Short mmCIF file of C-alpha atoms in Angstrom, two decimals:
data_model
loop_
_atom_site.label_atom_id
_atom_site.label_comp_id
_atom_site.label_asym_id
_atom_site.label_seq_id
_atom_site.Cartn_x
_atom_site.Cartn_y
_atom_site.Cartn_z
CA UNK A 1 -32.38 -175.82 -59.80
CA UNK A 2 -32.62 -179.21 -60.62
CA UNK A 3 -34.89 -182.48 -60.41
CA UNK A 4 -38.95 -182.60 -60.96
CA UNK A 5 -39.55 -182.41 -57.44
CA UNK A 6 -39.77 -178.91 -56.90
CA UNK A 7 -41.84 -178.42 -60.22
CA UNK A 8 -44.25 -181.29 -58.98
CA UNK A 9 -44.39 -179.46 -55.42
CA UNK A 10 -45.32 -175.81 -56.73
CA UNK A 11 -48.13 -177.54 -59.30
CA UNK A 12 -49.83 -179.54 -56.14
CA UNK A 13 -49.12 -176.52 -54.12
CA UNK A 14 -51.35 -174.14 -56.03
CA UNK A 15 -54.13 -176.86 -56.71
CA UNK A 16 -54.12 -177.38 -53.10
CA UNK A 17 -54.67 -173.82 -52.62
CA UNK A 18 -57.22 -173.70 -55.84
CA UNK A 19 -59.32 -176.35 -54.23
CA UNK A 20 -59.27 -175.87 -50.94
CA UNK A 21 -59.46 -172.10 -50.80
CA UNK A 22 -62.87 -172.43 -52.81
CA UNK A 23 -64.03 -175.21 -50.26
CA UNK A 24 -62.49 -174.46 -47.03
CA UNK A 25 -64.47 -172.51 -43.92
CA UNK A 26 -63.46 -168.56 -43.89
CA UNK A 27 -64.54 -166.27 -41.17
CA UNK A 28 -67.65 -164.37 -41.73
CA UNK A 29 -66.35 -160.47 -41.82
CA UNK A 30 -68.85 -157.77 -42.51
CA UNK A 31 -67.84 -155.75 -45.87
CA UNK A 32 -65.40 -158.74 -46.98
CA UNK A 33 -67.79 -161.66 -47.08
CA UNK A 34 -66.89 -164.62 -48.95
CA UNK A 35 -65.24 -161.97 -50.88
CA UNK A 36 -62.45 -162.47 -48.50
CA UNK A 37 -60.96 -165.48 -50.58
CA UNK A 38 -59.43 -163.81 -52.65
CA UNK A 39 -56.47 -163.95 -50.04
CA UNK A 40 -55.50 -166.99 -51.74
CA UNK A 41 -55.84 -165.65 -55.41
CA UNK A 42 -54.58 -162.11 -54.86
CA UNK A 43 -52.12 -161.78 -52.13
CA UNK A 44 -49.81 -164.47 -53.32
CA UNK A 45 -49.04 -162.98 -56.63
CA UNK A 46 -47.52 -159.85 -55.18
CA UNK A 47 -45.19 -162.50 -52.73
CA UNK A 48 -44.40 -164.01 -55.85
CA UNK A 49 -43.34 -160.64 -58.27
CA UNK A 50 -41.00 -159.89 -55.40
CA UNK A 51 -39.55 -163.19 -55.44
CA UNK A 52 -38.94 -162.69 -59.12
CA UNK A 53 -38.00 -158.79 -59.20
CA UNK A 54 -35.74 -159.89 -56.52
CA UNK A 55 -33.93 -163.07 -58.27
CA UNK A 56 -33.90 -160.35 -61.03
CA UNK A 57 -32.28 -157.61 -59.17
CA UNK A 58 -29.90 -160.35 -57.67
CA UNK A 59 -28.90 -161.31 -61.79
CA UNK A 60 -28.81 -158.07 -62.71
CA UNK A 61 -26.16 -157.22 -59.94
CA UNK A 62 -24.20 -160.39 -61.42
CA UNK A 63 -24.42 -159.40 -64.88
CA UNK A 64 -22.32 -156.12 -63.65
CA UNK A 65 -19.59 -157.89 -62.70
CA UNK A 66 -19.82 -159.43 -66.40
CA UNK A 67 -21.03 -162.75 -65.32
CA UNK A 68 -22.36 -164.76 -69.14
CA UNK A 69 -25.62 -165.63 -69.04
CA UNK A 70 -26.39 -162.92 -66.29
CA UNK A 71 -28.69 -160.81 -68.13
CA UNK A 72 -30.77 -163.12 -69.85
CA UNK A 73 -31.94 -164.73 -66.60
CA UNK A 74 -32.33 -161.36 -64.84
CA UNK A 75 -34.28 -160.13 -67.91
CA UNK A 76 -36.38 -163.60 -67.79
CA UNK A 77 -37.42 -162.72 -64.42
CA UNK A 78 -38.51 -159.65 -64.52
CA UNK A 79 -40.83 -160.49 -67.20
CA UNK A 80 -42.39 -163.44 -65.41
CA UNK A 81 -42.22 -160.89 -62.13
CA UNK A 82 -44.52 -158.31 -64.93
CA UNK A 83 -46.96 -161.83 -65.67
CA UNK A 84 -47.97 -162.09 -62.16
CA UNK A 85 -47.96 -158.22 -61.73
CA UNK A 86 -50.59 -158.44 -64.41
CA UNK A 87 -53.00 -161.00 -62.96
CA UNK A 88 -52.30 -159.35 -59.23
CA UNK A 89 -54.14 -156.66 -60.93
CA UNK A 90 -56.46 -158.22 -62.41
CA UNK A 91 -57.77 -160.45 -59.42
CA UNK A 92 -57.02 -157.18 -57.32
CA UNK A 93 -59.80 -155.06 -59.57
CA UNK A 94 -62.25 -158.09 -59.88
CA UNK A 95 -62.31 -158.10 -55.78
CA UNK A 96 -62.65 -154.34 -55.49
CA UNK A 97 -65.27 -154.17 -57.68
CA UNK A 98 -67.44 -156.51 -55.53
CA UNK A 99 -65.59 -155.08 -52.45
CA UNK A 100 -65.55 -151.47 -53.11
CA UNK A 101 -68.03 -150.94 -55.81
CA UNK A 102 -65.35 -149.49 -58.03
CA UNK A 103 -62.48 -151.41 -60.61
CA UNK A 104 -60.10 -148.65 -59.37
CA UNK A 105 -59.34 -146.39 -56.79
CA UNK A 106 -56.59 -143.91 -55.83
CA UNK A 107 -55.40 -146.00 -53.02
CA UNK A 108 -51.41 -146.08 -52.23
CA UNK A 109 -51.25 -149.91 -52.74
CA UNK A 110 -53.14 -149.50 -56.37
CA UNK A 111 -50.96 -146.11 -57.31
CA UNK A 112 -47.73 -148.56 -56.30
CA UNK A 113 -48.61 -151.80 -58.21
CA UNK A 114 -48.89 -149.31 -61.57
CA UNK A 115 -45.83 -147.23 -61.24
CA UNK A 116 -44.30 -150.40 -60.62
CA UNK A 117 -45.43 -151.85 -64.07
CA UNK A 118 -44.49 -149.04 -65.51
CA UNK A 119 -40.93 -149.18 -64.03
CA UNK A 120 -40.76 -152.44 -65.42
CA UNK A 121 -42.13 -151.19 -68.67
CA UNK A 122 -39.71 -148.77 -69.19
CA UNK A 123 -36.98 -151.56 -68.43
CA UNK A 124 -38.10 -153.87 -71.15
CA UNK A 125 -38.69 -150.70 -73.26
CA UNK A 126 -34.48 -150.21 -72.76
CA UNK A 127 -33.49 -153.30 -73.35
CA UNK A 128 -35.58 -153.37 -76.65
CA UNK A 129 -33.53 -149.62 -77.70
CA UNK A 130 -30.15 -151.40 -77.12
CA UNK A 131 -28.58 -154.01 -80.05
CA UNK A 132 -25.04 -154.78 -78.81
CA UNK A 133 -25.21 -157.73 -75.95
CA UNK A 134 -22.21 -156.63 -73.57
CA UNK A 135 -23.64 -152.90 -73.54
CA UNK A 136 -27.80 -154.10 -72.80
CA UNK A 137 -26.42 -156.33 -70.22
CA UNK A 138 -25.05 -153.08 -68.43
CA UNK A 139 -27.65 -150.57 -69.24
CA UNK A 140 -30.30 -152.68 -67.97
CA UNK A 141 -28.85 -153.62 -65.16
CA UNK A 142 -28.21 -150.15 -64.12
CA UNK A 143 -31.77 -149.73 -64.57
CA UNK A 144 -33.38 -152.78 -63.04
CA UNK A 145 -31.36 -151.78 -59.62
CA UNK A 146 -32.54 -148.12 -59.82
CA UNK A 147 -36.22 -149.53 -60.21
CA UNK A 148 -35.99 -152.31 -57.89
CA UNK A 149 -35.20 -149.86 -55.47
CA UNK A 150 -37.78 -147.00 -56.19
CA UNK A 151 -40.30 -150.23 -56.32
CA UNK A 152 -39.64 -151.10 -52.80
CA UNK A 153 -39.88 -147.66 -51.40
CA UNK A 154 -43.41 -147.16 -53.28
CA UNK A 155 -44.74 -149.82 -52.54
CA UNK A 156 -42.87 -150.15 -49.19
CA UNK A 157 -42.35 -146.79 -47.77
CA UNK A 158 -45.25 -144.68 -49.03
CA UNK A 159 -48.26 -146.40 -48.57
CA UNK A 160 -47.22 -146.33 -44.60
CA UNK A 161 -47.60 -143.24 -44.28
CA UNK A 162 -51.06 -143.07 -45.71
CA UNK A 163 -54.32 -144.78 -44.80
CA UNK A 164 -54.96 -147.39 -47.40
CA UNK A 165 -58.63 -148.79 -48.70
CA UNK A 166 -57.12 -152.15 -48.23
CA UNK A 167 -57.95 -154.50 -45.62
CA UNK A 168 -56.04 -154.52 -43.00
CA UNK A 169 -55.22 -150.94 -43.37
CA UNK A 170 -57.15 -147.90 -42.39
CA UNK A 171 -59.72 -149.49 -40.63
CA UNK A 172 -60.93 -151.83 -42.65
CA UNK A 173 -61.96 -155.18 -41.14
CA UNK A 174 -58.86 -157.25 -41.99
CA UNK A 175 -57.15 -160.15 -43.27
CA UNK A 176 -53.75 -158.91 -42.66
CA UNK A 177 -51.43 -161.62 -41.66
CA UNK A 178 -51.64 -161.23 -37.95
CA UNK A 179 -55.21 -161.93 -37.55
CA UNK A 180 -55.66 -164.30 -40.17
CA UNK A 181 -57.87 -167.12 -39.40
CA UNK A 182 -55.76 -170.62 -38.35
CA UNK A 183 -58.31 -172.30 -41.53
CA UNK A 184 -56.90 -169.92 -43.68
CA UNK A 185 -53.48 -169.89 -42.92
CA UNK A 186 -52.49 -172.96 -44.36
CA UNK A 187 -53.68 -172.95 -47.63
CA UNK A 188 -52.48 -169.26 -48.15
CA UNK A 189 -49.08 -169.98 -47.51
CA UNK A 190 -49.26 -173.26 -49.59
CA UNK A 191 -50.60 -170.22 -52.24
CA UNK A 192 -47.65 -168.39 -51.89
CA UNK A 193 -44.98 -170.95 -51.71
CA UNK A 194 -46.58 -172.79 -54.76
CA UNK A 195 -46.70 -169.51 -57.02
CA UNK A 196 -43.24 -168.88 -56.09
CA UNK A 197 -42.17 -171.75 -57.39
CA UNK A 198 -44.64 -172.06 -60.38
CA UNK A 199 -43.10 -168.63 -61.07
CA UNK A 200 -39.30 -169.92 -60.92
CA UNK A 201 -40.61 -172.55 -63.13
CA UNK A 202 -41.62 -170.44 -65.97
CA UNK A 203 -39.04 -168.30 -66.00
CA UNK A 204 -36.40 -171.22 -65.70
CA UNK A 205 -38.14 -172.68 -69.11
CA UNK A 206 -37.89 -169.41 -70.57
CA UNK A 207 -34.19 -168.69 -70.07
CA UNK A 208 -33.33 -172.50 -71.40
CA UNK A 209 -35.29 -171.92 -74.44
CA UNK A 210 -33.79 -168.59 -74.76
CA UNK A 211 -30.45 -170.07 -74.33
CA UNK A 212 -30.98 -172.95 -76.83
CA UNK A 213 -32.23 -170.35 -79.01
CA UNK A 214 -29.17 -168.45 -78.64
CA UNK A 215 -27.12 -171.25 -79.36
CA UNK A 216 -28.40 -172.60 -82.47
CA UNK B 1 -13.25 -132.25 -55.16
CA UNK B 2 -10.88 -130.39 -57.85
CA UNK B 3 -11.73 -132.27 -60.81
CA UNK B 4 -15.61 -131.80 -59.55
CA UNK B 5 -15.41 -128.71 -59.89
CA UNK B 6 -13.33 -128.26 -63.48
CA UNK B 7 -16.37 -130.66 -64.65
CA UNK B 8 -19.23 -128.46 -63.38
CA UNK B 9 -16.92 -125.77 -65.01
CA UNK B 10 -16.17 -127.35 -68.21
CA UNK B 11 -19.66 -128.28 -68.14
CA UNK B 12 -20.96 -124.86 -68.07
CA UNK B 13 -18.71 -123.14 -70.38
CA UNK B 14 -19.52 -125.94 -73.47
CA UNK B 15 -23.28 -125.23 -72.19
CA UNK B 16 -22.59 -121.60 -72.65
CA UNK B 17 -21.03 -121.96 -76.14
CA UNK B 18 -24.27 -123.51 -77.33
CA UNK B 19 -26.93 -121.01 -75.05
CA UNK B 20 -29.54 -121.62 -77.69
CA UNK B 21 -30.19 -124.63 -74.92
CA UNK B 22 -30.63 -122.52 -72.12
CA UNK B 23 -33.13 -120.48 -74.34
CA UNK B 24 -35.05 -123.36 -75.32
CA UNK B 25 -36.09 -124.34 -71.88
CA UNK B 26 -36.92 -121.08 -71.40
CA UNK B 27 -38.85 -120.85 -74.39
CA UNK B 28 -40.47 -124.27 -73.19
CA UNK B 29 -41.42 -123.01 -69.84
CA UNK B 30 -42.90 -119.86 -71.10
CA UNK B 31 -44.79 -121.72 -73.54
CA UNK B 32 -46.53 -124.37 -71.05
CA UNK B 33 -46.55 -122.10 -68.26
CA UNK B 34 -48.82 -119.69 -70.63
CA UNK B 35 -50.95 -122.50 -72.22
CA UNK B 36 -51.44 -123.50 -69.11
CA UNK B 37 -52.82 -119.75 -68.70
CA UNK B 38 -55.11 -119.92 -71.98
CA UNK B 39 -56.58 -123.30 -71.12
CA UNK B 40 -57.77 -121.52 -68.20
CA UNK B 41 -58.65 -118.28 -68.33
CA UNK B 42 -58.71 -117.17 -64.86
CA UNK B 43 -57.49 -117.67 -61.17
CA UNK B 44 -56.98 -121.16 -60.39
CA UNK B 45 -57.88 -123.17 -57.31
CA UNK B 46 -54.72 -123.74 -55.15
CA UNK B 47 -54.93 -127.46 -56.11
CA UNK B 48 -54.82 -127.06 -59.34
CA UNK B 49 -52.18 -124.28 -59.44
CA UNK B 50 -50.21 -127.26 -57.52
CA UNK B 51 -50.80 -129.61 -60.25
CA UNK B 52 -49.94 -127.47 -62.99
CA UNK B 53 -46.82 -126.15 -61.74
CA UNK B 54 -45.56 -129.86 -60.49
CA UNK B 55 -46.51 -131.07 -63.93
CA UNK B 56 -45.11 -128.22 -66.03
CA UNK B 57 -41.15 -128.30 -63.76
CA UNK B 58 -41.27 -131.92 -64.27
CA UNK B 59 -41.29 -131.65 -67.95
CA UNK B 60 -39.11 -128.63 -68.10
CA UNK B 61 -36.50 -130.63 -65.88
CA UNK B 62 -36.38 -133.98 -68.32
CA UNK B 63 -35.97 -131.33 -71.00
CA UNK B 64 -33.00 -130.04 -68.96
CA UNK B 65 -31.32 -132.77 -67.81
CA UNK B 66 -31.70 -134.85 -70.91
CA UNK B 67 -28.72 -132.87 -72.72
CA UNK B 68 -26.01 -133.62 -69.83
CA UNK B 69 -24.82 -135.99 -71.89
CA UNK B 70 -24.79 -134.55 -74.99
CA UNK B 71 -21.57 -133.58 -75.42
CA UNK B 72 -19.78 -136.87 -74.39
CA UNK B 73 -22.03 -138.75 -76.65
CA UNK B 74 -19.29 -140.07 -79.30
CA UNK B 75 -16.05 -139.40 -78.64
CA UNK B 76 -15.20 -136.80 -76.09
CA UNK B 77 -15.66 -139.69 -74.04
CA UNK B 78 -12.46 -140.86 -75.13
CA UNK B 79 -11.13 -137.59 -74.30
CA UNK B 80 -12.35 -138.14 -70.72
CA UNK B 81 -11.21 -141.58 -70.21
CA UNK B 82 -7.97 -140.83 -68.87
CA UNK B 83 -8.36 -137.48 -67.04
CA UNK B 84 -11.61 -137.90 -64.92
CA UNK B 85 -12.64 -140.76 -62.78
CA UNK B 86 -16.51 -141.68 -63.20
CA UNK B 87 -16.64 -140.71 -59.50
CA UNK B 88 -16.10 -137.16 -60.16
CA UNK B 89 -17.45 -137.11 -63.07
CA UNK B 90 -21.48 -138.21 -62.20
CA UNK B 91 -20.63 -135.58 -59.04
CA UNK B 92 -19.59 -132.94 -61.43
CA UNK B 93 -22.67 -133.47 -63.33
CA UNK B 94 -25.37 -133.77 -60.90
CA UNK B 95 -23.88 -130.65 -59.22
CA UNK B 96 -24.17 -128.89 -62.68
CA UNK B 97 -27.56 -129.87 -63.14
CA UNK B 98 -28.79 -129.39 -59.98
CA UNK B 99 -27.91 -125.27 -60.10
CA UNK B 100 -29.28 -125.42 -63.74
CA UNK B 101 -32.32 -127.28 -61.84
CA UNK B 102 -32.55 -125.13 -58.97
CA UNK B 103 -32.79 -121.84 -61.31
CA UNK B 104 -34.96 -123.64 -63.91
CA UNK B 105 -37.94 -124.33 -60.75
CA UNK B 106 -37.43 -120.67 -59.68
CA UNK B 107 -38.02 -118.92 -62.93
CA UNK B 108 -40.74 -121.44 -63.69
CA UNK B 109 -42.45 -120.34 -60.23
CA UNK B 110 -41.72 -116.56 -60.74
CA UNK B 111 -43.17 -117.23 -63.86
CA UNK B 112 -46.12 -119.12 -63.01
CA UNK B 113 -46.72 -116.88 -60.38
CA UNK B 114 -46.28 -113.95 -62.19
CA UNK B 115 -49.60 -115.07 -64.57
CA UNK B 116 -51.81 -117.62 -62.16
CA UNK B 117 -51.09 -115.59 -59.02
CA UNK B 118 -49.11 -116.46 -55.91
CA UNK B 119 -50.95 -118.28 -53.38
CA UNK B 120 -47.93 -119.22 -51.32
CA UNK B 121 -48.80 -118.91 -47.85
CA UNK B 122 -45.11 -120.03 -46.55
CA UNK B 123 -42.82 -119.12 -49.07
CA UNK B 124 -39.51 -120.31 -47.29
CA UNK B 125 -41.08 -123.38 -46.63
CA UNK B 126 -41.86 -123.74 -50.93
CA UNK B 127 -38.06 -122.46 -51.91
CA UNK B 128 -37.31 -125.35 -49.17
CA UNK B 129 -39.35 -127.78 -51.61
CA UNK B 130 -38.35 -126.69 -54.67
CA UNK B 131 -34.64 -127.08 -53.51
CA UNK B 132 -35.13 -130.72 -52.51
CA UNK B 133 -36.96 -131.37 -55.94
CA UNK B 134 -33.86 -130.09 -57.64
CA UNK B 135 -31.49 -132.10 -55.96
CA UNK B 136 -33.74 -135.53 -56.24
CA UNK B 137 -34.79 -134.74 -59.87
CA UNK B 138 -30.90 -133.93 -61.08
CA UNK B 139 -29.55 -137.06 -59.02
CA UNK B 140 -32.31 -139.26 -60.83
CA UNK B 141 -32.44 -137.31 -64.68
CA UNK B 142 -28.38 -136.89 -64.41
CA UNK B 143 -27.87 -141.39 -64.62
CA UNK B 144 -30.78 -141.68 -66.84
CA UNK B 145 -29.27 -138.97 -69.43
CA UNK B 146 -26.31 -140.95 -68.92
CA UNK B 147 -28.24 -143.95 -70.02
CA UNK B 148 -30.32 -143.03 -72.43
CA UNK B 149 -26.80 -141.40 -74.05
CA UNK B 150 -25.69 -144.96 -74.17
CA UNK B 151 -28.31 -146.06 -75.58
CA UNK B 152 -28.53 -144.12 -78.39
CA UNK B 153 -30.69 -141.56 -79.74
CA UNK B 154 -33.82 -142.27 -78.72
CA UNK B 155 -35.70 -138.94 -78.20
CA UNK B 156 -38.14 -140.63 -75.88
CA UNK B 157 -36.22 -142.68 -74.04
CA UNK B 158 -35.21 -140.29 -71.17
CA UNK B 159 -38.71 -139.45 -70.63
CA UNK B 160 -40.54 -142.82 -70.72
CA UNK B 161 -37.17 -144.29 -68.20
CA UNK B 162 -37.21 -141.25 -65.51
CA UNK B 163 -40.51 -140.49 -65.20
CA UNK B 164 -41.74 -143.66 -63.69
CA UNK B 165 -38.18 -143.17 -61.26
CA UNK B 166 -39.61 -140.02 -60.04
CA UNK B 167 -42.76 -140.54 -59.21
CA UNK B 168 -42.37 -141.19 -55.44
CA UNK B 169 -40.43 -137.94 -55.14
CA UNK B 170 -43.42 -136.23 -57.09
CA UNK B 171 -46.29 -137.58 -54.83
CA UNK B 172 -44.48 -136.62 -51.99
CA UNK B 173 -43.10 -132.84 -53.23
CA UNK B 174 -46.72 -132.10 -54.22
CA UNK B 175 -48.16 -133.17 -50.83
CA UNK B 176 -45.85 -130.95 -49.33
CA UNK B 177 -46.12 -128.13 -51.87
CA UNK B 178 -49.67 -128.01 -51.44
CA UNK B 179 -49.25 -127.54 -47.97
CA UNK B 180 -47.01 -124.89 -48.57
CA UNK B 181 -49.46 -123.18 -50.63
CA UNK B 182 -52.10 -123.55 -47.90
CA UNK B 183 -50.00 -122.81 -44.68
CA UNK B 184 -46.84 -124.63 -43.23
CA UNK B 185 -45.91 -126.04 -40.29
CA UNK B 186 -42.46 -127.27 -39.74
CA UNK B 187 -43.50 -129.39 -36.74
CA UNK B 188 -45.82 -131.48 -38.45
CA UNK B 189 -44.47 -131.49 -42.05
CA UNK B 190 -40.67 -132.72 -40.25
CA UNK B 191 -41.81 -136.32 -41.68
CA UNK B 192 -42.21 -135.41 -45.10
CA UNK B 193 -39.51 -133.48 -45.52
CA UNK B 194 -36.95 -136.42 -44.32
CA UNK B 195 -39.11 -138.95 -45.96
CA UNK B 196 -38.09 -136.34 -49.49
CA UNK B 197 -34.32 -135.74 -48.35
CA UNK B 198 -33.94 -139.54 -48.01
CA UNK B 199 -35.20 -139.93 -51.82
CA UNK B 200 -32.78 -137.60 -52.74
CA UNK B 201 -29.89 -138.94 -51.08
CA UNK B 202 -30.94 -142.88 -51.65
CA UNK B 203 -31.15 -141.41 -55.91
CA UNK B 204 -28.04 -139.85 -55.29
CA UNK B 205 -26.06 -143.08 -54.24
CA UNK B 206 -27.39 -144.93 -56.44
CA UNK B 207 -26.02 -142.51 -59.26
CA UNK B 208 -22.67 -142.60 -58.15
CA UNK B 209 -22.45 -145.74 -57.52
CA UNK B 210 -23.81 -147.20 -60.94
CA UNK B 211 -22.67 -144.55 -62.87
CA UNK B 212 -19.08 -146.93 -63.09
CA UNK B 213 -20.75 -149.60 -64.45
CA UNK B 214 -22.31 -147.39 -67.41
CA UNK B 215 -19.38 -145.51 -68.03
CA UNK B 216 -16.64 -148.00 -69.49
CA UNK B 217 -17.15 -149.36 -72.72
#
């Protein structure tokens, strides 16, 4: 993508969000609290790592049919996809600890979010294993499309079918999308747009230093 | 279908020429499935015997698996280039190792069983498992062998690469083993049991249709 628009959008999207999700009125829910804004911390770093695993899967299905350039960018993405993976966690276990008393629990969403790291682990761990360019290119893509998929049905599929700990789920007084609050909604979508973007953003500076790299 | 079948024969005959392999997952089930015996020292709890046994097969089936590709690893694939299509050959193999997987989970339950005790309360209903373990695990281990072949030797490559791949299928087998263990109904279980052969057939197109990709150099 080009221009400085969309750059400048996702930065005053996610200060938006950062200012007025501290500030704004939330519902008073027993169990949740104020607790409950983490919706604007938390939630929209798991919209984002699909957005990324997704541009990734979408490069890595390109860089079958041999397209240059393919692989890096698919490679790129998944990594930035891993970064917000990482601090979905981490925001995740700060609110269950004040939430449920606990930094981790055997719930289906938490059991998900780590095999999915460790998908993505494994992927960067093959890529790393392989030297020649045209052969990585394949190998990991092969793999990224095998784990995008197993990703979605874990953390798609599965936790359905069990009762979850998470809000929304299982009883749990809720802050799933259909009931949340009209203050709320705003600024949690402005969260989610504007990590999407700041995450296209990183990995975009990534793959042209990469690139740059590659060409010197 | 007739070049499917000379691979899963092919395949077995080369295996058979070098049965030290077959013995060495034998020897490696005996071994865990006995530790697994001195560690505790006496009847286990049904959950546990679940755990073990899931644990132990999954092991013994990366162990299996990971020599599909053994012998095409330099240059019989040349050899193969012009006589097999990938197609046939990624069917040949998962067929191949699905058998090998099949027999592998049945002596590693007679086994098991034979030194922790049997509590399997539906026993059709845990053959029934263990058969759509076997086809999931060899559609999944067959493409990562393949990969990890590729990739050179890395011993624990096809380890750290399937494991994390399998893991829905395992959560899901050893909810339904357990229940196995403890008393089956077909009624309610009907879920699971699509919910597994889905996995299974999802893993297995995926295989064959990636398997292409990997295959030309």
């Amino acid at each position: 993508m080009k221009g400085i628009w969309w750059k400048a959008l996702g930065i005053l999207l996610v200060l938006y969000s950062f200012i007025a999700g501290l500030l704004g009125e939330v519902p008073r829910l027993i169990i949740l609290n104020e607790s409950i804004r983490v919706l604007y911390y938390h939630v929209p770093m798991w919209f984002a790592m699909i957005t990324m695993m997704l541009l990734s899967l979408i490069f890595s299905i390109r860089a079958l049919g041999d397209k240059p350039g393919a692989d890096l960018r698919a490679s790129e993405f998944a990594q930035t996809g891993f970064l917000l993976a990482s601090l979905g966690l981490l925001t995740g276990m700060v609110w269950a600890n004040a939430t449920w008393g606990s930094f981790w629990t055997n719930d289906p969403k938490l059991n998900g979010t780590a095999v999915t790291m460790l998908i993505y682990l494994a992927y960067f761990v093959l890529r790393n294993s392989v030297e020649d360019p045209a052969k990585k290119a394949r190998l990991a893509g092969v793999y990224n499309i095998f784990a995008f998929v197993m990703m979605i049905v874990f953390i798609g599929i599965l936790p359905r079918m069990t009762d979850s700990l998470h809000p929304g789920n299982g009883g749990n007084p809720g802050f799933n999308q259909y009931d949340l609050n009209s203050d709320m909604r705003p600024i949690f979508y402005a969260a989610v747009i504007g990590w999407i973007l700041i995450g296209t953003w990183i990995s975009h500076l990534r793959i042209r230093f990469k690139s740059l790299n590659h060409e010197a | 279908m007739k070049t499917t079948l000379k691979v899963i024969q092919l395949n077995f005959q080369l295996e058979w020429s070098e049965r030290r392999s077959y013995f060495s997952i034998l020897i490696y089930v005996l071994s865990t499935v006995y530790l697994s015996n001195l560690v505790f020292n006496e009847i286990l709890s049904t959950e546990s015997w679940n755990a073990f046994f899931w644990v132990i097969f999954l092991f013994a089936a990366v162990q299996a698996a990971y020599r599909s590709f053994h012998f095409e690893a330099d240059q019989r694939f040349l050899l193969y280039y012009g006589w097999v299509k990938p197609e046939h050959l990624i069917l040949g193999k998962i067929i191949y190792n699905f058998l090998y997987l099949l027999i592998v989970a049945l002596f590693t339950s007679g086994f098991f069983g034979f030194l922790m005790g049997f509590p399997i309360a539906s026993p059709w209903a845990f053959i029934c498992v263990l058969f759509l373990a076997s086809l999931g695990f060899s559609a999944i281990l067959t493409l990562v062998a393949a990969i990890s072949a590729k990739a050179g030797n890395n011993p624990a490559l096809p380890a750290i690469l399937s494991i994390p791949l399998l893991y829905p299928q395992i959560l899901t087998l050893s909810k339904l083993s357990i229940r196995s263990l403890t008393g089956f109904s077909w009624e309610i279980n009907a879920q699971l049991l699509i919910v597994l052969a889905l996995l299974a057939l999802v893993s297995l197109l995926l295989s064959f249709l990636l398997f292409p990709y990997l295959w030309r150099d």
